[in-house]
Amino acid sequence: QKANAMWVWDSSPINGKWALKDRASKVMAIFSGRGIQKIYAESDPKYKSCLEPVDLFDFIFEPQGGGDLDNHLFTGQMNIFKTKTELVEGANAGYYDKVQVGKLLVANETDTKQPEDQYQNKTSRYSIYGLDPDINNYVGEAIYPLTELYTTYLGKRYKVVFDFKTGIWLQVKEIKEVFKSGRHPYCSWATHEDYFQFLSKAPVDDVRLVAEATKIIFNQALDNIQKRNWHMRAYDADIFPDPSQLQWRPDGLVKANNLSGKSLQQGLYTFETPDNTQITVNMITFMDNFLGAKTGITPGSQGGADANDKVGIYYGNMQQVADRLGLYNKSYSECEAQLGIRYLEGLEEHLTEDISVKVQGINGIMDWQEVQKSDFKFEKFPEVNVESSTSDVQMDEIKKKRRETTLAAIAANPILLQGYNENWIRRELLKNGEYTDEQVRVAMDKMNDGNAEILSEAAIAIKEIISGGEPKENRGATTGFIQKILDYEIDHDLKPDIAKKLRDYAQAHVKYAVRNMLKSRPQPQIPQEGANIPVNEPMTPQGQTGAMSQNITNTMTP
């Protein structure tokens, strides 16, 4: 929970803006087939985790390395721009070699951003929008396009940072001196995986041919409409001696001869152009449906499903789409898991100060807890799971529908119901409604008042006790209030004196919980005069209070 909370904090829009960078990676993958991200942590001057999308045109990889980036003998990135000030600060901090930085500052100095790309693929993007990147590349001080390379030499992996133009190196270190785990910071995923090729086709490659054909057919349809609006015609020169008068003009007059006795209709013939609009519509619809069937991008997945479709057909189509898109999603999920692994390693290596994060307690209430470097020892984490993908959500919806149908059939049949645990059925119905396990537990526990407000007050009291304070007694306490305090004491390794204070504080609220429970129960009716009163049922509130108090004490005390 602490690791997840730190991930949420580091990736938030006010910190790392990781969602924005993830979308940039996906856009790149749509057009190139590859999404590439770089993740690393730093602790100078304080902890920070960084995620950066990497342009494929800047990325360096081994052409024969295959689809798995970890198998490449070298990988890296070009066009990492550093100003003169940044190089000097890096040298003073020991990140770059001071002597080598001095050599670079003497050998090459430019105050414009000039990407190193022999084929100009990257800069050609700007020309599409009518922009010239060379016009506004002045930055005000000397700036250098560095190259960062992770390469293998004599069986060891090294990190090398150098200037591309001059070849002057600034940093050469074994990778374990930079990243304790020995992993390079790049993670990549493919839309169409090929284990033997790093580069493979992109989603636009599936669409491009159909888009070109659609454009041609649509343009021909426009030409057809224009031909039908402006027909070619033949005329009889004996009847229409001046053909220029046949062109349309407002209130136009046309000189015509009738010497041969022919009618005007006989003197003019129109060449008809057949209407191909329906053929065009049918062709475009066919290609759209064909593309959707092959790629999984159907009207249903785009939110345009036919309202007349039956539920079974709808869920069947959804499952097919999930299966097809799930293949794309596997590579992305594995890349996200690699990001998670590197993120945990960065926490373990660079988290220097204690940070408070919000985590969900066992009663479903959010609580602030301190995280420390020791919390993120990588061996504590058996695996990293990636959740919330679109295809997984679709498959979950299909499973929920099946469970819902089964549970409804059991609940509607009294004979079947006798053979099942009714509490289990209720619990499964709540889970199917996307209630959390904690919310289900509170809902199923009739004796435990799970009011969120009172549980929040219990969390505040716990924090005060741990901080050395003495919170006031809470007259609105319930059994849930007491249970939260006792559960916290059980689930955390606390000092003996703090644990005793929590137990004593919980015990002091038993009387309030009993009183509040009695208030919430229906009051007994006073019998009419002459009515039969069962002698075996105690009528004294004192007796009820004593028994209930003892029962709560036995239940809540660990």
mmCIF file of C-alpha atoms in Angstrom, residues 209-221 276-292:
data_model
loop_
_atom_site.group_PDB
_atom_site.id
_atom_site.type_symbol
_atom_site.label_atom_id
_atom_site.label_comp_id
_atom_site.label_asym_id
_atom_site.label_seq_id
_atom_site.Cartn_x
_atom_site.Cartn_y
_atom_site.Cartn_z
ATOM 1 C CA LEU A 209 -4.051 1.153 -47.160
ATOM 2 C CA VAL A 210 -7.742 1.292 -46.291
ATOM 3 C CA ALA A 211 -7.483 5.032 -45.696
ATOM 4 C CA GLU A 212 -5.809 5.527 -49.083
ATOM 5 C CA ALA A 213 -8.475 3.446 -50.822
ATOM 6 C CA THR A 214 -11.237 5.328 -48.995
ATOM 7 C CA LYS A 215 -9.736 8.644 -50.059
ATOM 8 C CA ILE A 216 -9.582 7.570 -53.718
ATOM 9 C CA ILE A 217 -13.156 6.247 -53.707
ATOM 10 C CA PHE A 218 -14.502 9.321 -51.954
ATOM 11 C CA ASN A 219 -12.712 11.684 -54.345
ATOM 12 C CA GLN A 220 -14.129 9.743 -57.278
ATOM 13 C CA ALA A 221 -17.607 10.122 -55.773
ATOM 14 C CA ASN A 276 -22.394 5.821 -58.269
ATOM 15 C CA THR A 277 -23.163 7.231 -54.803
ATOM 16 C CA GLN A 278 -24.596 3.971 -53.464
ATOM 17 C CA ILE A 279 -21.655 1.980 -54.764
ATOM 18 C CA THR A 280 -19.285 4.381 -52.999
ATOM 19 C CA VAL A 281 -21.191 4.104 -49.720
ATOM 20 C CA ASN A 282 -21.219 0.309 -49.956
ATOM 21 C CA MET A 283 -17.481 0.172 -50.661
ATOM 22 C CA ILE A 284 -16.558 2.475 -47.783
ATOM 23 C CA THR A 285 -18.871 0.598 -45.389
ATOM 24 C CA PHE A 286 -17.358 -2.708 -46.480
ATOM 25 C CA MET A 287 -13.790 -1.503 -45.934
ATOM 26 C CA ASP A 288 -14.687 0.002 -42.565
ATOM 27 C CA ASN A 289 -16.319 -3.242 -41.426
ATOM 28 C CA PHE A 290 -13.452 -5.300 -42.816
ATOM 29 C CA LEU A 291 -10.902 -3.182 -40.976
ATOM 30 C CA GLY A 292 -12.924 -3.376 -37.754
#
